[in-house]
Coordinates of C-alpha atoms and ligand atoms in Angstrom, one line a residue:
X1 CA 134.5 -58.7 -8.4
X2 CA 132.8 -56.6 -11.0
X3 CA 130.0 -59.2 -11.3
X4 CA 129.7 -59.5 -7.5
X5 CA 129.4 -55.8 -7.1
X6 CA 126.8 -55.6 -9.8
X7 CA 124.8 -58.4 -8.1
X8 CA 124.9 -56.5 -4.8
X9 CA 123.7 -53.4 -6.5
X10 CA 120.7 -55.4 -7.8
X11 CA 120.0 -56.7 -4.3
X12 CA 120.1 -53.2 -2.8
X13 CA 117.8 -51.8 -5.6
X14 CA 115.3 -54.6 -4.9
X15 CA 115.5 -54.0 -1.2
X16 CA 114.8 -50.3 -1.7
X17 CA 111.8 -51.1 -3.8
X18 CA 110.6 -53.5 -1.1
X19 CA 111.0 -50.8 1.6
X20 CA 109.2 -48.2 -0.7
X21 CA 106.3 -50.7 -1.1
X22 CA 106.1 -51.2 2.7
X23 CA 106.0 -47.5 3.3
X24 CA 103.5 -46.9 0.4
X25 CA 105.9 -44.6 -1.4
X26 CA 105.0 -44.4 -5.0
X27 CA 108.1 -42.5 -6.3
X28 CA 110.3 -44.8 -8.5
X29 CA 113.4 -46.1 -6.8
X30 CA 116.8 -45.9 -8.5
X31 CA 117.8 -48.6 -10.9
X32 CA 120.6 -51.0 -9.9
X33 CA 123.3 -49.3 -11.9
X34 CA 122.5 -46.0 -10.2
X35 CA 123.2 -47.4 -6.7
X36 CA 126.3 -45.8 -5.2
X37 CA 128.9 -48.3 -3.9
X38 CA 131.8 -47.2 -1.7
X39 CA 134.8 -48.7 -0.1
X40 CA 134.5 -48.4 3.7
X41 CA 137.3 -46.5 5.4
X42 CA 138.6 -49.7 7.1
X43 CA 138.2 -53.3 5.9
X44 CA 136.9 -54.4 9.3
X45 CA 133.7 -52.5 8.4
X46 CA 133.2 -54.7 5.4
X47 CA 134.3 -55.3 1.8
X48 CA 132.2 -52.6 0.4
X49 CA 129.4 -50.3 1.6
X50 CA 126.3 -48.5 0.4
X51 CA 125.6 -45.0 1.7
X52 CA 121.8 -44.6 2.2
X53 CA 121.8 -40.7 2.1
X54 CA 120.8 -40.6 -1.6
X55 CA 117.5 -42.5 -0.9
X56 CA 116.4 -40.9 2.4
X57 CA 114.4 -38.1 0.9
X58 CA 112.6 -40.4 -1.6
X59 CA 111.7 -42.8 1.2
X60 CA 110.9 -40.0 3.7
X61 CA 113.1 -41.8 6.3
X62 CA 116.4 -40.9 8.0
X63 CA 119.4 -42.6 6.3
X64 CA 120.1 -44.8 9.3
X65 CA 116.5 -46.0 9.3
X66 CA 116.7 -46.8 5.6
X67 CA 119.9 -48.7 6.3
X68 CA 118.2 -50.8 9.0
X69 CA 115.2 -51.5 6.8
X70 CA 117.3 -52.5 3.8
X71 CA 119.4 -54.8 6.0
X72 CA 116.3 -56.5 7.3
X73 CA 115.0 -57.0 3.8
X74 CA 118.3 -58.2 2.4
X75 CA 118.5 -60.8 5.1
X76 CA 115.6 -62.6 3.6
X77 CA 117.0 -62.3 0.0
X78 CA 118.3 -65.8 -1.0
X79 CA 120.6 -64.2 -3.6
X80 CA 122.2 -62.1 -0.9
X81 CA 122.7 -65.1 1.3
X82 CA 124.8 -66.8 -1.3
X83 CA 127.0 -63.7 -1.7
X84 CA 127.7 -62.9 1.9
X85 CA 125.9 -60.7 4.5
X86 CA 125.0 -57.1 5.0
X87 CA 124.7 -55.1 8.2
X88 CA 123.5 -51.5 8.9
X89 CA 126.2 -49.2 10.4
X90 CA 124.7 -45.8 10.9
X91 CA 123.6 -44.5 7.5
X92 CA 125.5 -47.2 5.7
X93 CA 124.8 -50.7 4.7
X94 CA 128.1 -52.6 4.8
X95 CA 128.6 -55.9 3.0
X96 CA 130.9 -58.7 3.9
X97 CA 131.4 -61.1 1.0
X98 CA 131.3 -64.9 1.4
X99 CA 135.0 -65.4 1.2
X100 CA 135.4 -69.0 0.0
X101 CA 133.2 -68.5 -3.0
X102 CA 134.9 -65.3 -4.0
X103 CA 138.4 -66.7 -3.5
X104 CA 137.6 -69.7 -5.6
X105 CA 136.2 -67.5 -8.4
X106 CA 139.1 -65.1 -8.3
X107 CA 141.7 -67.9 -8.4
X108 CA 139.9 -69.5 -11.3
X109 CA 139.8 -66.3 -13.3
X110 CA 143.4 -65.3 -12.6
X111 CA 144.4 -68.7 -13.9
X112 CA 142.8 -68.2 -17.3
X113 CA 144.8 -66.8 -20.2
X114 CA 142.3 -63.9 -20.5
X115 CA 143.2 -62.6 -17.0
X116 CA 143.6 -58.8 -16.8
X117 CA 141.1 -58.0 -19.5
X118 CA 138.3 -55.5 -18.8
X119 CA 135.3 -54.6 -20.9
X120 CA 134.9 -50.8 -20.8
X121 CA 135.8 -50.3 -24.5
X122 CA 134.3 -53.4 -26.0
X123 CA 133.4 -52.9 -29.6
X124 CA 135.2 -49.6 -30.0
X125 CA 137.8 -48.8 -32.6
X126 CA 140.5 -46.5 -31.4
X127 CA 143.4 -45.2 -33.3
X128 CA 146.4 -44.0 -31.3
X129 CA 149.0 -41.9 -32.9
X130 CA 152.2 -41.5 -31.0
X131 CA 156.0 -40.9 -31.2
X132 CA 155.7 -39.2 -34.6
X133 CA 159.3 -37.9 -34.9
X134 CA 160.7 -35.6 -37.4
X135 CA 163.1 -37.5 -39.7
X136 CA 166.1 -35.2 -39.1
X137 CA 167.4 -36.4 -35.7
X138 CA 167.3 -39.2 -33.2
X139 CA 164.7 -39.6 -30.4
X140 CA 165.2 -37.7 -27.1
X141 CA 163.9 -38.0 -23.6
X142 CA 160.6 -36.3 -24.5
X143 CA 160.0 -39.1 -27.1
X144 CA 160.5 -41.7 -24.4
X145 CA 157.7 -40.2 -22.4
X146 CA 155.6 -40.0 -25.5
X147 CA 156.3 -43.5 -26.6
X148 CA 155.6 -45.2 -23.3
X149 CA 152.3 -43.2 -22.9
X150 CA 151.2 -44.1 -26.4
X151 CA 152.2 -47.8 -26.2
X152 CA 150.9 -48.3 -22.8
X153 CA 147.6 -46.5 -23.5
X154 CA 147.1 -48.7 -26.6
X155 CA 147.8 -51.9 -24.6
X156 CA 145.4 -50.8 -21.9
X157 CA 142.6 -49.8 -24.3
X158 CA 143.0 -53.1 -26.1
X159 CA 142.9 -54.9 -22.8
X160 CA 139.6 -53.1 -22.1
X161 CA 138.2 -54.6 -25.2
X162 CA 138.9 -51.9 -27.9
X163 CA 140.3 -52.7 -31.3
X164 CA 143.3 -50.5 -31.4
X165 CA 145.5 -49.4 -34.3
X166 CA 148.8 -47.8 -33.3
X167 CA 150.2 -45.3 -35.8
X168 CA 153.5 -43.6 -36.1
X169 CA 153.5 -40.5 -38.2
X170 CA 156.9 -39.5 -39.7
X171 CA 157.2 -35.8 -40.4
X172 CA 159.6 -36.4 -43.2
X173 CA 159.0 -33.2 -45.3
X174 CA 159.6 -29.5 -44.6
X175 CA 162.3 -26.9 -44.1
X176 CA 163.8 -28.7 -41.1
X177 CA 164.4 -31.8 -43.3
X178 CA 166.0 -29.6 -46.0
X179 CA 168.3 -28.1 -43.4
X180 CA 170.0 -31.4 -42.6
X181 CA 170.2 -32.2 -46.3
X182 CA 171.9 -28.9 -47.0
X183 CA 174.4 -29.4 -44.2
X184 CA 175.1 -32.9 -45.5
X185 CA 175.7 -31.6 -49.0
X186 CA 178.1 -29.0 -47.5
X187 CA 180.0 -31.2 -45.1
X188 CA 179.1 -34.9 -45.7
X189 CA 181.4 -35.7 -48.6
X190 CA 179.2 -38.6 -49.5
X191 CA 179.9 -40.5 -46.2
X192 CA 177.4 -43.0 -44.8
X193 CA 176.5 -43.8 -41.1
X194 CA 178.7 -47.0 -41.4
X195 CA 181.7 -44.8 -42.4
X196 CA 181.4 -42.9 -39.2
X197 CA 180.3 -45.8 -37.1
X198 CA 177.1 -44.1 -36.1
X199 CA 173.4 -45.2 -36.0
X200 CA 171.6 -43.7 -38.9
X201 CA 169.5 -41.3 -36.8
X202 CA 172.5 -40.0 -34.9
X203 CA 174.4 -39.5 -38.2
X204 CA 171.7 -37.4 -39.8
X205 CA 171.1 -35.6 -36.5
X206 CA 174.8 -34.6 -36.5
X207 CA 174.2 -32.8 -39.9
X208 CA 171.1 -31.1 -38.7
X209 CA 173.2 -29.6 -35.9
X210 CA 175.9 -28.7 -38.4
X211 CA 173.3 -26.5 -40.2
X212 CA 174.0 -24.0 -37.5
X213 CA 177.6 -23.9 -38.6
X214 CA 176.5 -23.5 -42.2
X215 CA 174.4 -20.5 -41.3
X216 CA 177.4 -18.8 -39.8
X217 CA 179.4 -19.5 -43.0
X218 CA 176.6 -18.8 -45.5
X219 CA 174.2 -16.0 -44.8
X220 CA 171.9 -17.4 -47.5
X221 CA 171.6 -20.8 -45.8
X222 CA 168.0 -20.3 -44.6
X223 CA 166.9 -19.1 -47.9
X224 CA 168.6 -22.0 -49.6
X225 CA 166.7 -24.4 -47.3
X226 CA 163.4 -22.9 -48.4
X227 CA 164.5 -23.1 -52.1
X228 CA 165.4 -26.8 -51.5
X229 CA 161.9 -27.3 -50.2
X230 CA 160.4 -25.8 -53.3
X231 CA 162.5 -28.2 -55.4
X232 CA 161.5 -31.1 -53.2
X233 CA 157.8 -30.3 -53.6
X234 CA 158.3 -30.0 -57.4
X235 CA 159.6 -33.6 -57.3
X236 CA 163.2 -32.8 -58.4
X237 CA 164.7 -36.2 -58.8
X238 CA 168.1 -35.4 -57.4
X239 CA 166.7 -33.7 -54.3
X240 CA 164.3 -36.6 -53.8
X241 CA 167.1 -39.2 -54.0
X242 CA 169.2 -37.5 -51.3
X243 CA 166.1 -37.0 -49.2
X244 CA 165.1 -40.7 -49.5
X245 CA 168.6 -41.8 -48.6
X246 CA 168.9 -39.7 -45.5
X247 CA 165.3 -40.5 -44.5
X248 CA 166.0 -44.3 -44.6
X249 CA 169.1 -43.8 -42.4
X250 CA 167.1 -41.9 -39.8
X251 CA 164.1 -44.2 -39.8
X252 CA 166.3 -47.3 -39.6
X253 CA 168.0 -45.9 -36.5
X254 CA 164.7 -44.8 -34.9
X255 CA 163.2 -48.3 -35.4
X256 CA 166.1 -49.8 -33.5
X257 CA 165.3 -47.6 -30.6
X258 CA 161.6 -48.6 -30.8
X259 CA 162.6 -52.3 -30.8
X260 CA 164.9 -51.9 -27.8
X261 CA 162.2 -50.0 -25.8
X262 CA 159.3 -52.4 -26.6
X263 CA 157.4 -50.0 -28.7
X264 CA 155.7 -51.1 -31.9
X265 CA 153.3 -49.9 -34.5
X266 CA 150.6 -51.3 -36.7
X267 CA 151.2 -48.7 -39.3
X268 CA 153.7 -46.0 -40.3
X269 CA 152.4 -43.0 -42.1
X270 CA 154.5 -40.3 -43.8
X271 CA 153.8 -36.6 -44.1
X272 CA 155.3 -36.9 -47.7
X273 CA 152.4 -39.2 -48.6
X274 CA 149.5 -37.0 -47.3
X275 CA 150.6 -33.4 -47.5
X276 CA 149.3 -33.1 -51.1
X277 CA 145.8 -34.2 -49.9
X278 CA 146.2 -31.5 -47.3
X279 CA 147.0 -28.9 -50.0
X280 CA 144.0 -30.1 -52.1
X281 CA 141.7 -29.9 -49.1
X282 CA 142.8 -26.4 -48.3
X283 CA 142.3 -25.3 -52.0
X284 CA 138.8 -26.8 -52.1
X285 CA 138.0 -25.2 -48.7
X286 CA 139.2 -21.9 -50.2
X287 CA 136.4 -22.2 -52.7
X288 CA 133.9 -22.9 -50.0
X289 CA 135.0 -19.9 -48.0
X290 CA 136.6 -21.8 -45.2
X291 CA 139.9 -20.1 -46.0
X292 CA 140.9 -16.8 -47.7
X293 CA 143.8 -15.7 -49.9
X294 CA 146.1 -12.8 -48.9
X295 CA 147.4 -10.3 -51.5
X296 CA 150.7 -12.1 -51.5
X297 CA 149.0 -15.3 -52.5
X298 CA 149.3 -17.1 -49.2
X299 CA 146.2 -18.9 -47.8
X300 CA 144.8 -18.2 -44.3
X301 CA 141.9 -18.9 -42.0
X302 CA 140.6 -16.8 -39.2
X303 CA 139.9 -18.2 -35.8
X304 CA 139.0 -15.1 -34.0
X305 CA 135.5 -16.3 -33.3
X306 CA 136.9 -19.0 -31.1
X307 CA 139.5 -16.7 -29.5
X308 CA 142.4 -17.9 -31.6
X309 CA 144.6 -16.1 -34.1
X310 CA 144.7 -16.1 -37.9
X311 CA 146.6 -19.0 -39.2
X312 CA 148.5 -19.6 -42.5
X313 CA 147.8 -22.8 -44.4
X314 CA 149.7 -22.4 -47.6
X315 CA 152.8 -20.2 -48.0
X316 CA 153.0 -17.6 -50.8
X317 CA 155.3 -19.9 -52.8
X318 CA 152.6 -22.6 -52.5
X319 CA 154.6 -24.9 -50.1
X320 CA 152.6 -26.5 -47.4
X321 CA 153.0 -26.2 -43.6
X322 CA 152.9 -28.5 -40.6
X323 CA 149.2 -27.9 -40.2
X324 CA 148.4 -28.4 -43.9
X325 CA 149.8 -32.0 -43.9
X326 CA 147.9 -32.8 -40.7
X327 CA 144.6 -32.0 -42.5
X328 CA 145.5 -34.5 -45.3
X329 CA 146.7 -37.1 -42.8
X330 CA 143.6 -36.9 -40.7
X331 CA 141.3 -37.3 -43.8
X332 CA 143.3 -40.2 -45.2
X333 CA 143.2 -42.0 -41.9
X334 CA 139.5 -41.7 -41.4
X335 CA 138.9 -43.0 -44.9
X336 CA 141.3 -45.8 -44.4
X337 CA 139.9 -47.0 -41.0
X338 CA 136.8 -45.3 -39.7
X339 CA 137.3 -45.1 -35.9
X340 CA 135.3 -44.2 -32.9
X341 CA 138.2 -42.1 -31.5
X342 CA 141.6 -40.9 -32.7
X343 CA 144.0 -40.0 -30.0
X344 CA 147.1 -37.9 -30.8
X345 CA 149.8 -38.3 -28.1
X346 CA 151.7 -35.1 -28.6
X347 CA 153.5 -32.6 -26.3
X348 CA 151.3 -30.0 -24.7
X349 CA 153.3 -27.3 -26.5
X350 CA 151.2 -28.2 -29.5
X351 CA 147.8 -27.7 -27.8
X352 CA 147.2 -24.7 -30.0
X353 CA 148.1 -26.6 -33.2
X354 CA 145.5 -29.3 -32.4
X355 CA 142.8 -26.8 -31.5
X356 CA 143.2 -25.2 -34.9
X357 CA 143.4 -28.6 -36.7
X358 CA 140.3 -30.0 -35.1
X359 CA 138.3 -26.8 -35.7
X360 CA 139.5 -26.6 -39.3
X361 CA 138.4 -30.2 -40.0
X362 CA 135.0 -29.4 -38.4
X363 CA 134.7 -26.3 -40.7
X364 CA 135.6 -28.5 -43.7
X365 CA 132.5 -30.5 -42.8
X366 CA 133.9 -33.6 -41.3
X367 CA 131.6 -34.8 -38.5
X368 CA 134.3 -37.1 -37.2
X369 CA 136.3 -34.1 -36.2
X370 CA 134.4 -34.5 -32.9
X371 CA 136.1 -37.8 -32.3
X372 CA 139.6 -36.4 -32.3
X373 CA 141.5 -36.0 -29.1
X374 CA 144.8 -34.5 -28.2
X375 CA 146.4 -36.4 -25.3
X376 CA 148.9 -33.7 -24.2
X377 CA 151.8 -34.4 -22.0
X378 CA 154.4 -32.1 -20.2
X379 CA 158.1 -31.8 -20.5
X380 CA 160.6 -34.2 -18.9
X381 CA 163.8 -32.8 -17.5
X382 CA 166.8 -34.4 -15.9
X383 CA 168.3 -33.0 -12.6
X384 CA 170.6 -30.3 -13.7
X385 CA 174.2 -31.2 -14.4
X386 CA 173.3 -34.7 -15.6
X387 CA 174.2 -36.0 -19.0
X388 CA 175.3 -33.2 -21.2
X389 CA 174.7 -34.6 -24.6
X390 CA 176.4 -33.8 -27.9
X391 CA 173.8 -31.2 -28.8
X392 CA 174.2 -29.8 -25.3
X393 CA 170.5 -29.3 -24.7
X394 CA 168.3 -32.4 -25.3
X395 CA 168.9 -35.7 -23.7
X396 CA 169.4 -38.4 -26.3
X397 CA 167.1 -41.5 -25.8
X398 CA 169.7 -44.1 -26.7
X399 CA 172.4 -42.6 -24.5
X400 CA 170.0 -42.5 -21.6
X401 CA 169.0 -46.1 -21.9
X402 CA 172.6 -47.2 -22.2
X403 CA 173.3 -45.3 -19.0
X404 CA 170.4 -46.8 -17.1
X405 CA 171.3 -50.3 -18.2
X406 CA 174.9 -49.8 -17.1
X407 CA 173.8 -48.6 -13.6
X408 CA 171.5 -51.6 -13.4
X409 CA 174.3 -53.9 -14.4
X410 CA 176.6 -52.5 -11.7
X411 CA 173.8 -53.0 -9.1
X412 CA 173.4 -56.7 -10.1
X413 CA 177.2 -57.1 -9.8
X414 CA 177.3 -55.3 -6.5
X415 CA 174.7 -57.7 -5.1
X416 CA 176.5 -60.7 -6.5
X417 CA 173.4 -61.7 -8.4
X418 CA 175.0 -62.4 -11.9
X419 CA 174.4 -66.2 -11.6
X420 CA 171.0 -65.9 -10.1
X421 CA 169.6 -63.6 -12.9
X422 CA 171.0 -65.6 -15.8
X423 CA 171.7 -63.4 -18.8
X424 CA 172.8 -60.4 -16.8
X425 CA 173.0 -58.0 -19.8
X426 CA 169.5 -58.8 -20.9
X427 CA 168.3 -58.4 -17.4
X428 CA 170.0 -55.1 -16.9
X429 CA 168.3 -53.8 -20.1
X430 CA 164.9 -55.0 -18.7
X431 CA 165.5 -53.4 -15.4
X432 CA 166.5 -50.1 -17.1
X433 CA 163.2 -50.2 -19.1
X434 CA 161.2 -51.1 -16.1
X435 CA 162.7 -48.2 -14.1
X436 CA 162.3 -45.7 -17.0
X437 CA 158.8 -46.6 -18.1
X438 CA 157.3 -46.9 -14.6
X439 CA 158.7 -43.6 -13.6
X440 CA 157.4 -41.9 -16.7
X441 CA 153.9 -43.3 -16.4
X442 CA 153.5 -42.9 -12.6
X443 CA 152.9 -39.2 -12.9
X444 CA 149.8 -38.1 -14.8
X445 CA 150.7 -37.0 -18.4
X446 CA 149.9 -33.3 -18.1
X447 CA 152.5 -32.3 -15.5
X448 CA 156.1 -31.4 -16.4
X449 CA 158.4 -33.8 -14.6
X450 CA 161.9 -34.3 -13.4
X451 CA 163.3 -37.7 -14.3
X452 CA 165.8 -38.9 -11.7
X453 CA 167.6 -41.9 -13.1
X454 CA 169.1 -43.1 -9.7
X455 CA 165.8 -42.8 -7.9
X456 CA 163.9 -44.6 -10.7
X457 CA 166.4 -47.5 -10.5
X458 CA 166.0 -47.9 -6.7
X459 CA 164.9 -51.4 -5.7
X460 CA 162.7 -50.0 -2.9
X461 CA 160.0 -47.4 -2.9
X462 CA 157.5 -46.6 -5.6
X463 CA 159.6 -47.7 -8.6
X464 CA 159.6 -50.1 -11.5
X465 CA 162.4 -52.3 -10.1
X466 CA 160.6 -52.7 -6.8
X467 CA 157.6 -54.1 -8.8
X468 CA 159.9 -56.3 -10.9
X469 CA 161.5 -57.5 -7.7
X470 CA 158.2 -58.5 -6.1
X471 CA 157.1 -60.2 -9.3
X472 CA 160.4 -62.1 -9.3
X473 CA 159.8 -63.2 -5.6
X474 CA 156.4 -64.7 -6.6
X475 CA 158.1 -66.5 -9.5
X476 CA 160.8 -67.8 -7.3
X477 CA 158.3 -69.3 -4.8
X478 CA 156.5 -71.1 -7.6
X479 CA 159.8 -72.3 -9.1
X480 CA 160.8 -73.8 -5.8
X481 CA 157.5 -75.5 -5.4
X482 CA 157.7 -77.0 -8.8
X483 CA 161.1 -78.2 -8.0
X484 CA 159.6 -80.2 -5.2
X485 CA 160.7 -77.9 -2.3
X486 CA 158.5 -77.1 0.7
X487 CA 155.5 -78.5 2.3
X488 CA 152.9 -77.6 -0.4
X489 CA 153.7 -80.6 -2.5
X490 CA 152.2 -82.8 0.2
X491 CA 148.9 -80.9 0.4
X492 CA 145.8 -80.3 -1.6
X493 CA 144.7 -76.7 -2.4
X494 CA 141.4 -75.6 -1.1
X495 CA 140.2 -72.0 -1.6
X496 CA 138.1 -72.3 1.5
X497 CA 141.3 -72.3 3.5
X498 CA 142.3 -68.9 2.3
X499 CA 139.8 -67.1 4.6
X500 CA 142.2 -65.2 7.0
X501 CA 142.1 -61.4 6.8
X502 CA 145.6 -61.4 5.4
X503 CA 144.8 -63.8 2.6
X504 CA 141.5 -62.1 1.9
X505 CA 143.2 -58.6 1.5
X506 CA 145.5 -60.1 -1.1
X507 CA 142.7 -61.8 -3.0
X508 CA 140.8 -58.5 -3.2
X509 CA 143.9 -56.8 -4.5
X510 CA 144.2 -59.4 -7.2
X511 CA 140.5 -59.2 -8.0
X512 CA 140.8 -55.4 -8.6
X513 CA 142.8 -55.8 -11.8
X514 CA 140.0 -55.8 -14.4
X515 CA 138.4 -52.8 -12.8
X516 CA 141.8 -51.0 -12.8
X517 CA 142.1 -51.8 -16.5
X518 CA 138.7 -50.4 -17.3
X519 CA 139.1 -47.2 -15.3
X520 CA 142.6 -46.6 -16.7
X521 CA 141.3 -47.1 -20.3
X522 CA 138.2 -44.9 -19.8
X523 CA 140.2 -42.1 -18.2
X524 CA 143.1 -42.6 -20.7
X525 CA 145.4 -42.6 -17.7
X526 CA 148.1 -45.3 -17.6
X527 CA 149.1 -44.0 -14.1
X528 CA 146.1 -45.9 -12.8
X529 CA 147.7 -49.1 -13.9
X530 CA 151.0 -48.0 -12.4
X531 CA 149.2 -47.4 -9.1
X532 CA 147.5 -50.8 -9.2
X533 CA 150.9 -52.4 -9.6
X534 CA 152.4 -50.6 -6.7
X535 CA 149.4 -51.6 -4.5
X536 CA 149.8 -55.2 -5.6
X537 CA 153.5 -55.1 -4.8
X538 CA 153.1 -53.7 -1.3
X539 CA 150.2 -56.0 -0.5
X540 CA 152.2 -59.0 -1.7
X541 CA 155.3 -57.9 0.2
X542 CA 153.4 -57.5 3.5
X543 CA 151.6 -60.8 3.0
X544 CA 154.6 -63.0 2.2
X545 CA 156.6 -61.4 5.1
X546 CA 153.9 -62.5 7.6
X547 CA 152.5 -65.6 6.0
X548 CA 154.6 -68.7 5.4
X549 CA 153.9 -70.3 2.1
X550 CA 156.4 -73.0 1.2
X551 CA 157.3 -73.9 4.7
X552 CA 153.8 -73.7 6.2
X553 CA 153.4 -76.7 8.5
X554 CA 149.8 -77.1 7.3
X555 CA 150.4 -78.8 3.9
X556 CA 146.9 -78.0 2.6
X557 CA 147.2 -74.4 3.5
X558 CA 150.7 -74.3 1.9
X559 CA 149.2 -75.8 -1.3
X560 CA 146.3 -73.3 -1.3
X561 CA 148.7 -70.4 -0.8
X562 CA 150.8 -71.6 -3.8
X563 CA 147.6 -71.1 -5.8
X564 CA 147.3 -67.6 -4.4
X565 CA 150.9 -66.8 -5.4
X566 CA 150.2 -68.1 -8.9
X567 CA 147.4 -65.6 -9.1
X568 CA 149.6 -62.8 -7.8
X569 CA 152.2 -63.7 -10.4
X570 CA 149.6 -63.7 -13.2
X571 CA 148.4 -60.3 -12.1
X572 CA 151.9 -58.9 -12.1
X573 CA 152.6 -60.3 -15.5
X574 CA 149.3 -58.9 -17.0
X575 CA 149.6 -55.5 -15.4
X576 CA 153.4 -55.1 -16.0
X577 CA 152.8 -55.7 -19.7
X578 CA 150.2 -52.9 -19.8
X579 CA 152.7 -50.3 -18.6
X580 CA 155.7 -51.7 -20.6
X581 CA 157.6 -52.8 -17.5
X582 CA 159.3 -56.1 -18.4
X583 CA 158.3 -58.9 -16.1
X584 CA 161.4 -60.7 -14.6
X585 CA 161.4 -64.3 -13.4
X586 CA 164.5 -63.7 -11.4
X587 CA 166.4 -60.6 -10.3
Ligands
LIG1 N1 156.8 -34.5 -35.6 C1 156.2 -33.5 -34.7 C2 157.2 -33.0 -33.7 O1 158.3 -33.6 -33.6 C3 155.1 -34.1 -33.9 C4 154.0 -34.7 -34.8 C5 152.7 -34.9 -34.0 N2 151.7 -35.5 -34.8 C6 150.9 -34.8 -35.7 N3 150.0 -35.5 -36.3 N4 151.0 -33.5 -35.9 O2 157.0 -32.0 -33.1

C-alpha cells in the first residue's frame, strides 16, 4: 500500500504541473512527497483522498476547480488507469484503487516471510536500554511495564529496519546493595536461596527489607552501610566475595523472570564495571572546569543556567553516585558500539536525572550527547485492595504473573477447553502474558495507569486475549481446511474474486501493517501496534461473522477467502510478536 500511495502522489504531482502549464502559472508545484494524502471519512467516498486546498492559491483557482481539473488530467494518465480511478468530490480528489491488482499484491506480500517489516529506520543503529534493575530485590509491576515497553520498542524498531542492540544495565553497586549485604550478615547465618526454597532475587530482597529491622536494632546501621561501600570501592576481598555471591543470586532469579516474560537482551552491563570510568571522567572534567570542588572535598556541577540545581558527582569520601556511574556507562557504550540513538527506558521519576546526565555529557564535549533519549513512562498501580505483597507496598512481578496464569487456567477449565487448547498450563501462561503486555502497551507510556487484572484477561473488548482469540479463530479455519474440511478444497483461489466491499475492507486492514510498524517505530510508540492489532481483530471478527469461508457454496470464492484468512493470520502473528503478545493456534 505504501508503494501504491507513493505512485498516486506522483500522479497527482504530475497532474498539478499539467494544470499549472495549462493556466500558464510559473510558480513551481509541490513535489510528489509533499502531496497531502488523507483517508476519506467513509470508505464509500474512496480508498484515499487528496485535499486540493493547499494548491488553490498557487494555481489561482478555487479548490473545487483544481479538483475537477486534476481529475480530468488524471483520467488521461496511463499510470493512473492501471492503479484505479479518481473523481472530484467538492475540493477533494478521491481515489478508488483497482481492487484485484491490490488484493493480489497484498496477499503475495503477506505470504512472504518478511511480512510485517517497514523501512522507516533502515540503516540506523539504535541502542535500547531497559529494565536495568538494582541487584538487591526482585522485579515489580513497574519493571513489567518497563520491560514490555523496551522489548516491544526494540522489536518494532528492528522491524522498521534498524539494527537494534538491547541492553540491560544492572545497578549492582552502591549503598542500597550494601544494605542487603549488612542485613544478610546480621540475619542470614550463611543460608542460601535453596535452603529457604526461594528464588535468588526473592531471597536477597527479603534481606534488603530486613535492613529496616537492623536499623531499629542498630542506630549505626546506615553509617555501616556507607562504610561497607567504602570497603567495596577499595576492593576489599571479603566484601567483594559476599557481594558477588548475593549478586549472582539476584541476577539468576531476575533472568528467570525475563525468560518467562519473553524479554531478552543482547548485552548486560554492570555499574560495577563502568563506575570507575565515571569517576575518572568527573576528575578530568574537574580540571577542565566542568565541575568544582567543595571545601569538604566533594565534587559538584552547577546547572542553574539551565534552570536546574547544583548536583553532587563525587562524595567527600570519594565514593561515586548513581549519576557518576551513568557518565562512565554512557561513554563506554558509545565507544563500544557507536549508535545513531540511545534510548533509556526509565520511569518518569528520573526525568531530572537524565536531563542532568545528558547536559553533563554535552559539557564534557561528547557530541553524541545529542543522540541520547529518555523514554519516560508513568507508574502502574493495581486497583486498591488487590494483592498485598510481602513488602506490603510494591507488587511483585512473579506473583502477579502466577496469579494471572491461574485466573486464565480457571477460565479455560470453566469453558471446558482443556482438550482443545492442548497443553493447558503453557497456554494459560501465554494468555496471562498476552493480557498483561497488551494492557500495559495499549496506553501511551507517559500516563500513570491502573492495571486491572480481571479486565485485562477478558476475552472480549480491547484486550490481549481477544486478539489472541481472533488469531486462534483464523488458525482454526486454516487447520480445518488443511484437514480437508469445507468447500475450499474443491476450488481455485483467485484474488479477483475478493472484490466485495467486505473483503476489500479486510484487505486494506492487512495492507496497513507495514505503515503501522513504521509510524510506531518513528514515534517510539508501541501503542500504535496495539491499536493496529485491535483494528485487525475487530475487522476480522465482523468479516468472518458475515462472510462464509469454509462452507461457502462457491468453491472458488471459498478457496480465495482461505488465502485471505492466511494473510490475516500472518498479520496477527507478525504484529503480536511486536507487542510481546504470544500468538495462539488454539484457545
Ligand atoms: N536501577 C535504576 C532503578 O532501579 C534504574 C537504572 C536506569 N538506567 C540508567 N542508566 N540509569 O531505579
